[in-house]
Short mmCIF file of C-alpha atoms in Angstrom, two decimals:
data_model
loop_
_atom_site.label_atom_id
_atom_site.label_comp_id
_atom_site.label_asym_id
_atom_site.label_seq_id
_atom_site.Cartn_x
_atom_site.Cartn_y
_atom_site.Cartn_z
CA MET A 34 -20.51 4.05 -1.29
CA GLU A 35 -23.82 5.89 -1.70
CA LYS A 36 -24.52 6.74 1.95
CA GLY A 37 -21.06 6.99 3.47
CA PRO A 38 -20.06 10.44 4.72
CA ARG A 39 -17.44 12.45 2.87
CA GLU A 40 -14.02 12.02 4.42
CA LYS A 41 -13.00 14.87 6.73
CA LEU A 42 -9.83 13.44 8.27
CA VAL A 43 -7.12 11.04 7.21
CA TYR A 44 -4.35 9.40 9.26
CA VAL A 45 -0.97 9.19 7.54
CA THR A 46 2.06 7.17 8.66
CA CYS A 47 5.14 9.44 8.56
CA VAL A 48 8.72 8.24 8.70
CA TYR A 49 11.95 9.81 9.95
CA ASN A 50 13.91 6.58 9.82
CA GLY A 51 16.52 6.81 7.08
CA THR A 52 16.23 10.57 6.64
CA GLY A 53 19.05 11.60 8.98
CA ILE A 54 16.57 13.11 11.46
CA ASN A 55 16.95 11.37 14.80
CA LYS A 56 13.29 11.44 15.78
CA PRO A 57 10.58 8.80 16.15
CA ASP A 58 8.22 8.19 13.27
CA TYR A 59 4.69 9.52 13.82
CA LEU A 60 1.06 9.37 12.79
CA ALA A 61 -0.16 12.59 11.19
CA THR A 62 -3.79 13.70 11.13
CA VAL A 63 -4.62 15.68 7.98
CA ASP A 64 -7.72 17.87 7.56
CA LEU A 65 -9.66 16.92 4.40
CA ASP A 66 -12.69 19.16 4.96
CA PRO A 67 -12.75 21.89 2.24
CA SER A 68 -14.89 24.11 4.50
CA SER A 69 -12.34 23.97 7.34
CA PRO A 70 -9.80 26.76 7.99
CA THR A 71 -7.11 24.07 8.34
CA TYR A 72 -8.02 22.25 5.09
CA SER A 73 -5.04 20.48 3.51
CA GLN A 74 -2.94 20.85 6.66
CA VAL A 75 -1.48 18.52 9.29
CA ILE A 76 -3.49 19.26 12.44
CA HIS A 77 -1.96 16.70 14.81
CA ARG A 78 1.15 14.55 15.15
CA LEU A 79 1.44 11.47 17.36
CA PRO A 80 5.07 10.35 17.71
CA VAL A 81 5.68 6.70 18.56
CA THR A 82 7.99 5.70 21.40
CA HIS A 83 11.17 4.60 19.63
CA ILE A 84 13.53 5.70 16.86
CA GLY A 85 14.09 3.58 13.74
CA ASP A 86 10.73 1.80 13.53
CA GLU A 87 9.81 2.57 9.88
CA LEU A 88 6.05 2.87 10.23
CA HIS A 89 4.54 1.56 7.03
CA HIS A 90 1.05 0.09 6.65
CA SER A 91 -1.85 0.12 9.11
CA GLY A 92 -5.19 -1.51 9.78
CA TRP A 93 -8.19 -1.45 12.11
CA ASN A 94 -9.11 -3.52 15.14
CA SER A 95 -12.60 -3.84 13.66
CA CYS A 96 -13.99 -3.39 10.15
CA SER A 97 -16.84 -4.56 7.94
CA SER A 98 -15.79 -8.18 8.46
CA CYS A 99 -17.16 -7.79 12.00
CA HIS A 100 -20.67 -6.98 10.72
CA GLY A 101 -23.30 -8.43 13.05
CA ASP A 102 -21.16 -8.14 16.19
CA PRO A 103 -22.66 -5.25 18.19
CA SER A 104 -19.59 -5.13 20.46
CA ALA A 105 -17.21 -4.46 17.55
CA LYS A 106 -16.16 -0.82 17.25
CA ARG A 107 -13.64 0.72 14.87
CA ARG A 108 -11.60 2.37 17.56
CA PHE A 109 -7.96 1.30 17.35
CA LEU A 110 -5.58 1.79 14.45
CA ILE A 111 -2.87 -0.88 14.29
CA LEU A 112 0.58 0.39 13.24
CA PRO A 113 3.12 -2.37 12.53
CA SER A 114 6.74 -1.18 12.38
CA LEU A 115 8.38 -2.78 9.36
CA LEU A 116 11.99 -2.67 10.58
CA SER A 117 11.85 -2.77 14.39
CA GLY A 118 9.06 -5.34 14.60
CA ARG A 119 6.99 -3.40 17.13
CA VAL A 120 3.25 -3.00 16.75
CA TYR A 121 1.71 0.25 17.99
CA VAL A 122 -1.98 0.46 18.85
CA VAL A 123 -3.51 3.94 18.54
CA ASP A 124 -6.82 5.11 20.04
CA THR A 125 -8.59 7.17 17.38
CA ALA A 126 -12.06 7.19 18.94
CA THR A 127 -11.53 9.27 22.10
CA ASP A 128 -10.47 12.27 20.00
CA PRO A 129 -10.39 11.51 16.26
CA ARG A 130 -8.54 14.75 15.50
CA ALA A 131 -5.84 13.99 18.08
CA PRO A 132 -5.27 10.22 18.39
CA SER A 133 -3.36 8.84 21.38
CA LEU A 134 -1.11 5.86 21.95
CA HIS A 135 -2.97 2.96 23.60
CA LYS A 136 -0.46 0.11 23.68
CA VAL A 137 2.89 -1.08 22.33
CA VAL A 138 3.39 -4.73 21.44
CA GLU A 139 7.14 -5.22 21.70
CA SER A 140 9.08 -7.04 19.02
CA GLU A 141 10.73 -9.26 21.64
CA ASP A 142 7.33 -10.51 22.75
CA ILE A 143 6.34 -11.27 19.15
CA ALA A 144 9.63 -13.01 18.31
CA GLU A 145 9.72 -15.05 21.53
CA ASN A 146 6.19 -16.38 21.06
CA THR A 147 6.04 -16.77 17.29
CA GLY A 148 9.54 -16.36 15.79
CA LEU A 149 8.18 -13.62 13.53
CA GLY A 150 9.61 -10.23 12.58
CA PHE A 151 9.13 -7.43 10.02
CA PRO A 152 5.32 -7.03 10.37
CA HIS A 153 3.51 -5.51 7.41
CA THR A 154 -0.24 -5.82 6.61
CA SER A 155 -2.86 -5.78 9.36
CA HIS A 156 -6.47 -6.95 8.96
CA CYS A 157 -9.11 -7.47 11.60
CA LEU A 158 -10.95 -10.80 11.71
CA ALA A 159 -14.62 -11.47 12.41
CA SER A 160 -13.50 -13.33 15.55
CA GLY A 161 -12.14 -10.10 17.06
CA ASP A 162 -8.53 -11.14 16.54
CA ILE A 163 -6.06 -9.09 14.48
CA MET A 164 -3.90 -10.79 11.87
CA ILE A 165 -0.61 -9.30 10.67
CA SER A 166 1.57 -10.63 7.87
CA CYS A 167 5.24 -10.79 8.84
CA LEU A 168 7.93 -10.82 6.17
CA GLY A 169 10.57 -12.90 7.93
CA ASP A 170 12.12 -13.95 11.21
CA LYS A 171 13.79 -11.38 13.46
CA GLU A 172 17.08 -11.82 11.56
CA GLY A 173 15.43 -10.98 8.23
CA ASN A 174 15.32 -14.45 6.70
CA ALA A 175 12.28 -14.91 4.47
CA ALA A 176 12.00 -18.57 5.50
CA GLY A 177 10.80 -17.44 8.92
CA ASN A 178 7.81 -15.45 7.63
CA GLY A 179 4.15 -16.09 8.45
CA PHE A 180 1.07 -14.56 10.06
CA LEU A 181 0.86 -13.11 13.57
CA LEU A 182 -2.35 -13.22 15.59
CA LEU A 183 -3.15 -10.69 18.30
CA ASP A 184 -6.26 -11.07 20.43
CA SER A 185 -8.80 -8.30 20.91
CA GLU A 186 -6.71 -6.90 23.80
CA PHE A 187 -3.63 -6.86 21.54
CA ASN A 188 -1.82 -9.69 23.30
CA VAL A 189 0.31 -12.05 21.22
CA LYS A 190 -1.83 -15.12 20.57
CA GLY A 191 0.41 -17.08 18.19
CA ARG A 192 0.63 -17.76 14.48
CA TRP A 193 -2.38 -18.11 12.20
CA GLU A 194 -1.11 -20.58 9.61
CA LYS A 195 -0.77 -24.24 10.49
CA PRO A 196 2.76 -25.52 11.27
CA GLY A 197 4.59 -26.26 8.05
CA HIS A 198 2.27 -24.06 5.99
CA SER A 199 4.26 -20.81 5.93
CA PRO A 200 4.64 -19.10 2.52
CA LEU A 201 7.92 -18.76 0.62
CA PHE A 202 7.87 -14.97 1.13
CA GLY A 203 5.49 -12.57 2.83
CA TYR A 204 3.90 -9.22 2.10
CA ASP A 205 0.18 -8.44 1.70
CA PHE A 206 -2.96 -10.59 2.11
CA TRP A 207 -6.72 -10.47 1.62
CA TYR A 208 -9.36 -13.00 2.59
CA GLN A 209 -12.71 -13.81 0.95
CA PRO A 210 -14.80 -15.78 3.48
CA ARG A 211 -17.57 -16.91 1.12
CA HIS A 212 -14.94 -18.69 -0.92
CA LYS A 213 -13.12 -19.95 2.19
CA THR A 214 -9.90 -18.50 0.78
CA MET A 215 -7.07 -16.17 1.76
CA ILE A 216 -4.42 -15.14 -0.75
CA SER A 217 -1.06 -13.62 0.18
CA SER A 218 1.74 -12.10 -1.92
CA SER A 219 5.52 -12.05 -1.75
CA TRP A 220 7.84 -9.04 -1.69
CA GLY A 221 11.18 -10.48 -0.63
CA ALA A 222 13.59 -11.29 2.16
CA PRO A 223 13.92 -8.39 4.63
CA ALA A 224 17.67 -9.01 4.73
CA ALA A 225 17.71 -8.05 1.04
CA PHE A 226 15.19 -5.20 0.69
CA ARG A 227 16.16 -3.34 3.87
CA THR A 228 19.59 -2.52 2.40
CA GLY A 229 18.23 -1.22 -0.90
CA PHE A 230 17.17 -2.83 -4.17
CA ASP A 231 19.79 -4.97 -5.94
CA LEU A 232 18.80 -6.68 -9.20
CA GLN A 233 21.24 -9.49 -8.37
CA HIS A 234 19.10 -10.32 -5.34
CA VAL A 235 16.21 -11.08 -7.73
CA GLN A 236 18.40 -13.48 -9.68
CA ASP A 237 19.59 -15.00 -6.39
CA GLY A 238 16.03 -15.84 -5.41
CA LEU A 239 15.70 -13.32 -2.58
CA TYR A 240 12.52 -11.77 -4.01
CA GLY A 241 9.13 -13.34 -4.60
CA ARG A 242 7.04 -14.19 -7.66
CA HIS A 243 4.28 -16.25 -6.05
CA LEU A 244 0.76 -16.03 -4.69
CA HIS A 245 -0.11 -18.30 -1.78
CA VAL A 246 -3.65 -19.66 -1.55
CA TYR A 247 -4.86 -20.66 1.93
CA ASP A 248 -7.91 -22.35 3.30
CA TRP A 249 -9.87 -19.74 5.29
CA PRO A 250 -10.04 -19.61 8.23
CA GLY A 251 -8.19 -22.90 8.72
CA GLY A 252 -4.68 -21.75 7.83
CA GLU A 253 -3.72 -24.61 5.53
CA LEU A 254 -1.68 -23.70 2.44
CA LYS A 255 -3.65 -25.21 -0.43
CA GLN A 256 -1.90 -23.92 -3.54
CA THR A 257 1.07 -21.83 -4.63
CA LEU A 258 0.74 -19.89 -7.88
CA ASP A 259 4.06 -19.22 -9.61
CA LEU A 260 3.59 -15.97 -11.53
CA GLY A 261 6.86 -16.52 -13.39
CA ASP A 262 8.89 -13.80 -15.03
CA THR A 263 5.76 -11.72 -15.69
CA GLY A 264 4.98 -11.51 -11.96
CA LEU A 265 8.15 -10.41 -10.20
CA LEU A 266 7.69 -8.73 -6.80
CA PRO A 267 3.91 -9.16 -6.37
CA LEU A 268 2.90 -6.61 -3.73
CA GLU A 269 -0.64 -5.40 -2.96
CA VAL A 270 -3.44 -8.00 -3.14
CA ARG A 271 -7.12 -7.03 -3.50
CA PHE A 272 -10.16 -9.20 -4.08
CA LEU A 273 -13.17 -7.47 -5.58
CA HIS A 274 -15.27 -5.99 -2.77
CA ASP A 275 -18.37 -8.00 -3.64
CA PRO A 276 -17.91 -10.99 -1.29
CA SER A 277 -19.60 -13.34 -3.75
CA LYS A 278 -16.92 -12.71 -6.38
CA ASP A 279 -14.03 -15.14 -6.78
CA THR A 280 -11.59 -12.83 -8.54
CA GLY A 281 -9.02 -10.20 -7.60
CA TYR A 282 -5.74 -8.61 -8.62
CA VAL A 283 -2.15 -8.31 -7.50
CA GLY A 284 0.23 -5.57 -8.64
CA CYS A 285 3.63 -6.99 -9.65
CA ALA A 286 6.09 -4.15 -9.12
CA LEU A 287 9.24 -5.05 -10.99
CA THR A 288 7.53 -6.39 -14.12
CA SER A 289 4.80 -3.72 -13.86
CA ASN A 290 1.94 -6.10 -14.57
CA MET A 291 -1.47 -6.18 -12.95
CA VAL A 292 -2.22 -9.89 -12.59
CA ARG A 293 -5.78 -11.16 -12.19
CA PHE A 294 -6.35 -14.28 -10.09
CA PHE A 295 -9.57 -16.26 -10.20
CA LYS A 296 -11.17 -19.55 -9.24
CA THR A 297 -11.49 -22.21 -11.95
CA ALA A 298 -14.24 -24.75 -12.58
CA ASP A 299 -12.49 -27.43 -10.50
CA GLY A 300 -12.18 -25.13 -7.46
CA SER A 301 -8.46 -24.41 -7.86
CA TRP A 302 -7.06 -20.94 -8.55
CA SER A 303 -5.38 -19.61 -11.67
CA HIS A 304 -3.96 -16.30 -12.90
CA GLU A 305 -3.36 -14.19 -16.01
CA VAL A 306 -1.82 -10.82 -16.85
CA ALA A 307 -4.71 -8.34 -17.09
CA ILE A 308 -2.80 -5.06 -17.57
CA SER A 309 0.81 -4.57 -18.62
CA VAL A 310 2.88 -1.38 -18.40
CA LYS A 311 5.70 -1.39 -20.92
CA PRO A 312 9.17 -0.53 -19.60
CA LEU A 313 10.54 2.60 -21.24
CA LYS A 314 13.89 2.93 -22.95
CA VAL A 315 15.77 5.62 -21.03
CA ARG A 316 19.03 7.53 -20.92
CA ASN A 317 20.97 8.81 -17.91
CA TRP A 318 19.62 6.10 -15.57
CA ILE A 319 21.06 3.01 -13.89
CA LEU A 320 19.51 0.66 -16.47
CA PRO A 321 18.73 1.02 -20.19
CA GLU A 322 15.02 0.38 -19.50
CA MET A 323 12.85 1.69 -16.66
CA PRO A 324 9.85 -0.24 -15.33
CA GLY A 325 6.78 1.69 -14.24
CA LEU A 326 7.04 -0.02 -10.81
CA ILE A 327 3.42 -0.62 -9.77
CA THR A 328 3.56 -0.26 -6.00
CA ASP A 329 -0.04 0.32 -4.90
CA PHE A 330 -3.59 0.07 -6.22
CA VAL A 331 -7.19 0.40 -5.07
CA ILE A 332 -10.53 -0.87 -6.34
CA SER A 333 -13.60 1.35 -6.06
CA LEU A 334 -16.30 0.09 -3.70
CA ASP A 335 -18.65 -0.69 -6.61
CA ASP A 336 -15.89 -2.79 -8.27
CA ARG A 337 -16.16 -0.64 -11.37
CA TYR A 338 -12.73 1.00 -11.45
CA LEU A 339 -9.20 0.00 -10.53
CA TYR A 340 -6.54 2.65 -9.91
CA PHE A 341 -2.79 2.05 -9.73
CA VAL A 342 0.45 4.02 -9.60
CA ASN A 343 3.71 3.78 -11.51
CA TRP A 344 6.15 5.06 -8.89
CA LEU A 345 9.14 5.50 -11.23
CA HIS A 346 7.34 6.65 -14.39
CA GLY A 347 5.22 9.03 -12.30
CA ASP A 348 1.62 8.42 -13.42
CA ILE A 349 -1.64 7.31 -11.81
CA ARG A 350 -3.97 5.23 -14.01
CA GLN A 351 -7.70 4.53 -13.93
CA TYR A 352 -8.99 1.31 -15.51
CA ASN A 353 -12.56 0.22 -16.04
CA ILE A 354 -12.87 -3.37 -14.71
CA GLU A 355 -16.59 -3.98 -15.20
CA ASP A 356 -15.33 -6.99 -17.16
CA PRO A 357 -12.55 -8.06 -14.75
CA ALA A 358 -10.78 -10.06 -17.46
CA LYS A 359 -10.70 -7.15 -19.91
CA PRO A 360 -9.75 -3.88 -18.20
CA PHE A 361 -9.44 -0.77 -20.34
CA LEU A 362 -7.73 2.55 -19.63
CA ALA A 363 -10.19 5.28 -18.62
CA GLY A 364 -7.95 7.99 -17.15
CA GLN A 365 -4.31 8.92 -16.52
CA VAL A 366 -2.44 11.77 -14.86
CA TRP A 367 1.27 12.49 -14.22
CA VAL A 368 2.18 13.66 -10.72
CA GLY A 369 5.94 13.20 -10.44
CA GLY A 370 8.38 10.44 -11.31
CA LEU A 371 11.87 10.28 -12.74
CA LEU A 372 10.81 11.27 -16.27
CA GLN A 373 9.23 14.65 -15.63
CA LYS A 374 10.49 17.76 -17.40
CA GLY A 375 13.55 19.13 -15.65
CA SER A 376 14.84 15.68 -14.69
CA ASP A 377 18.22 14.38 -15.87
CA VAL A 378 16.54 11.19 -17.09
CA VAL A 379 14.76 11.03 -20.44
CA TYR A 380 12.84 8.28 -22.19
CA VAL A 381 13.48 7.44 -25.81
CA THR A 382 10.60 6.97 -28.23
CA ASP A 383 10.51 4.27 -30.92
CA ASP A 384 11.79 6.77 -33.47
CA GLY A 385 14.74 7.76 -31.25
CA GLN A 386 13.38 11.06 -29.90
CA GLU A 387 14.10 12.05 -26.28
CA GLN A 388 10.98 12.89 -24.31
CA GLN A 389 9.84 13.83 -20.77
CA TYR A 390 6.39 14.15 -19.20
CA ASN A 391 4.65 17.38 -18.27
CA VAL A 392 4.02 17.38 -14.51
CA PRO A 393 2.06 20.29 -13.04
CA GLN A 394 3.13 22.36 -10.09
CA VAL A 395 0.60 22.40 -7.25
CA LYS A 396 0.23 25.60 -5.22
CA GLY A 397 3.64 26.67 -6.52
CA HIS A 398 5.37 23.41 -5.59
CA ARG A 399 7.33 21.17 -7.93
CA LEU A 400 6.20 17.58 -7.37
CA ARG A 401 8.87 15.37 -5.83
CA GLY A 402 9.30 11.62 -5.94
CA GLY A 403 6.57 9.59 -7.62
CA PRO A 404 3.01 8.55 -6.76
CA GLN A 405 3.23 5.66 -4.31
CA MET A 406 0.40 5.04 -1.83
CA ILE A 407 -3.15 5.89 -2.89
CA GLN A 408 -6.51 5.93 -1.13
CA LEU A 409 -9.92 6.44 -2.69
CA SER A 410 -12.89 8.27 -1.20
CA LEU A 411 -15.95 6.15 -0.43
CA ASP A 412 -17.92 7.78 -3.26
CA GLY A 413 -15.04 7.12 -5.65
CA LYS A 414 -14.61 10.75 -6.65
CA ARG A 415 -11.31 11.64 -4.93
CA ILE A 416 -7.93 9.92 -4.79
CA TYR A 417 -5.35 10.89 -2.18
CA VAL A 418 -1.73 10.12 -2.99
CA THR A 419 1.59 10.19 -1.11
CA ASN A 420 5.04 9.56 -2.55
CA SER A 421 7.23 7.51 -0.15
CA LEU A 422 7.72 3.76 -0.67
CA PHE A 423 10.35 2.72 1.90
CA SER A 424 13.04 5.06 3.20
CA ARG A 425 16.02 3.14 1.85
CA TRP A 426 14.40 2.77 -1.59
CA ASP A 427 13.28 6.41 -1.54
CA GLU A 428 16.91 7.43 -1.12
CA GLN A 429 18.16 5.01 -3.75
CA PHE A 430 15.73 5.98 -6.50
CA PHE A 431 14.88 9.63 -5.78
CA GLY A 432 17.79 10.74 -3.57
CA ASP A 433 17.80 13.97 -1.59
CA ASP A 434 14.95 15.39 -3.68
CA LEU A 435 12.61 13.17 -1.68
CA VAL A 436 14.49 12.12 1.46
CA LYS A 437 15.86 15.55 2.39
CA LYS A 438 13.01 17.69 1.03
CA GLY A 439 10.27 15.38 2.33
CA SER A 440 7.01 14.01 1.03
CA HIS A 441 3.84 15.67 -0.08
CA MET A 442 0.23 14.57 -0.35
CA LEU A 443 -2.03 15.36 -3.31
CA GLN A 444 -5.70 14.94 -4.15
CA ILE A 445 -6.84 13.79 -7.59
CA ASP A 446 -10.37 14.45 -8.85
CA VAL A 447 -12.01 11.44 -10.50
CA ASP A 448 -14.62 11.41 -13.25
CA THR A 449 -16.67 8.35 -12.33
CA GLU A 450 -19.04 8.70 -15.28
CA LYS A 451 -16.86 8.95 -18.36
CA GLY A 452 -13.49 8.26 -16.73
CA GLY A 453 -10.65 10.72 -16.21
CA LEU A 454 -8.23 12.05 -13.59
CA ALA A 455 -7.20 15.63 -12.75
CA VAL A 456 -5.01 17.14 -10.03
CA ASN A 457 -6.87 19.30 -7.49
CA PRO A 458 -4.87 22.57 -7.62
CA ASN A 459 -6.09 23.63 -4.17
CA PHE A 460 -4.86 20.63 -2.16
CA PHE A 461 -1.21 20.22 -1.17
CA VAL A 462 0.12 18.87 2.13
CA ASP A 463 3.83 19.59 2.39
CA PHE A 464 5.59 17.16 4.75
CA GLY A 465 8.82 18.96 3.91
CA THR A 466 7.87 21.77 6.31
CA GLU A 467 7.11 19.64 9.39
CA PRO A 468 8.22 21.07 12.77
CA ASP A 469 10.94 18.42 13.29
CA GLY A 470 12.07 18.47 9.69
CA PRO A 471 11.07 16.87 6.37
CA ALA A 472 9.26 13.53 6.77
CA LEU A 473 8.37 10.68 4.42
CA ALA A 474 4.61 10.11 4.18
CA HIS A 475 3.25 6.66 3.40
CA GLU A 476 -0.13 4.95 3.96
CA MET A 477 -3.46 6.72 4.59
CA ARG A 478 -6.56 5.64 6.56
CA TYR A 479 -9.91 7.39 7.12
CA PRO A 480 -11.45 7.07 10.63
CA GLY A 481 -14.54 5.43 9.11
CA GLY A 482 -12.81 2.82 6.98
CA ASP A 483 -11.89 2.78 3.32
CA CYS A 484 -11.46 0.79 0.12
CA THR A 485 -8.35 -1.09 1.29
CA SER A 486 -9.03 -1.71 4.98
CA ASP A 487 -12.50 -3.26 4.88
CA ILE A 488 -13.46 -6.78 3.89
CA TRP A 489 -17.13 -7.65 3.43
CA ILE A 490 -18.62 -11.01 4.36
#
């Protein structure tokens, strides 16, 4: 955090699937160097080989978990395709400004050898292998989910978890080697979420509310934590970066709670709601109350601050977590959402007044969609934010304003001393003006690693 170089490039997964544009998804390279003539612009696009993949999250072939292995180099970016099941491997080292495609791991190969489909989160392991959470079998049944292992040459090696130890649902995961523990979360059955969100599917048990605690690196499921009605749709999982710490958080989207998990005196794991975002009473929407919908969060490298987004409400929040059990709000900024001024939707205050949030224009642009994926600079002073969640859900919740006009990327300035967030008025990447048409921008990775890709040992 103190000695890391300032970020100059970022790789962004960009999606055409679901937009009506019959083109492959691609990896965009964005210039983050304020002294560069192409600052805040897309300087390279690497299309993948097929149409309909839905690029989503990404990870490295090597990260800080490989510390001590002189042969380990952060060279390849792993791009799982959420819908097609392919995994693309991108060479970012030969020319960091213009990455190239190195290998494609076909979905048929993965399904034939492991039964897995719908790959999501990718983390490198100290062994040199790559582990990818998969959300179901190739038909989209959650019961078929588990963890894919690729070897260092990106060949399918098998499944990580022991037979009979697959979780109820899949999504994200994070391991903490000093505590011999991996914890995974649970979005829902691909057969349900790929068609759009239906509240009935939650009641039918097609979405998750559990954390799964595994022995690391053995792959034995040791404990399942039922988060109950306060923990519906637990998505991103982050331990604190300090590898000695036995605590972390998971953002529960539908109930908009940040849940803290921690080890107890007897060595088992427990959980509690650490932060809660109240649903707002609204008019002119599909439901009488609107959840914030926490979809992504990051923890600063010094474990001092936690940042999360409310995709529907439209705000980014900064919490001080120096006492992990007692976070307090340190900063907040509105950068979109369904409740901004000019929207048809309004929220209703306790005294019955209709209100909307003030959302700034950036470089003359009205902000579309809501804040969704975020990434923090190594020094903790800049947040980058995109606004696409998943193409089908983008269309359902934000309609043509996002899907047909495309995403954008913002930069938020962070006060790391007193707390506080402010939009950088000079940074705006407009994915609505891409050469092949408006694209949906999702996850971001720096070439040198970041707060959500690297695990310390």
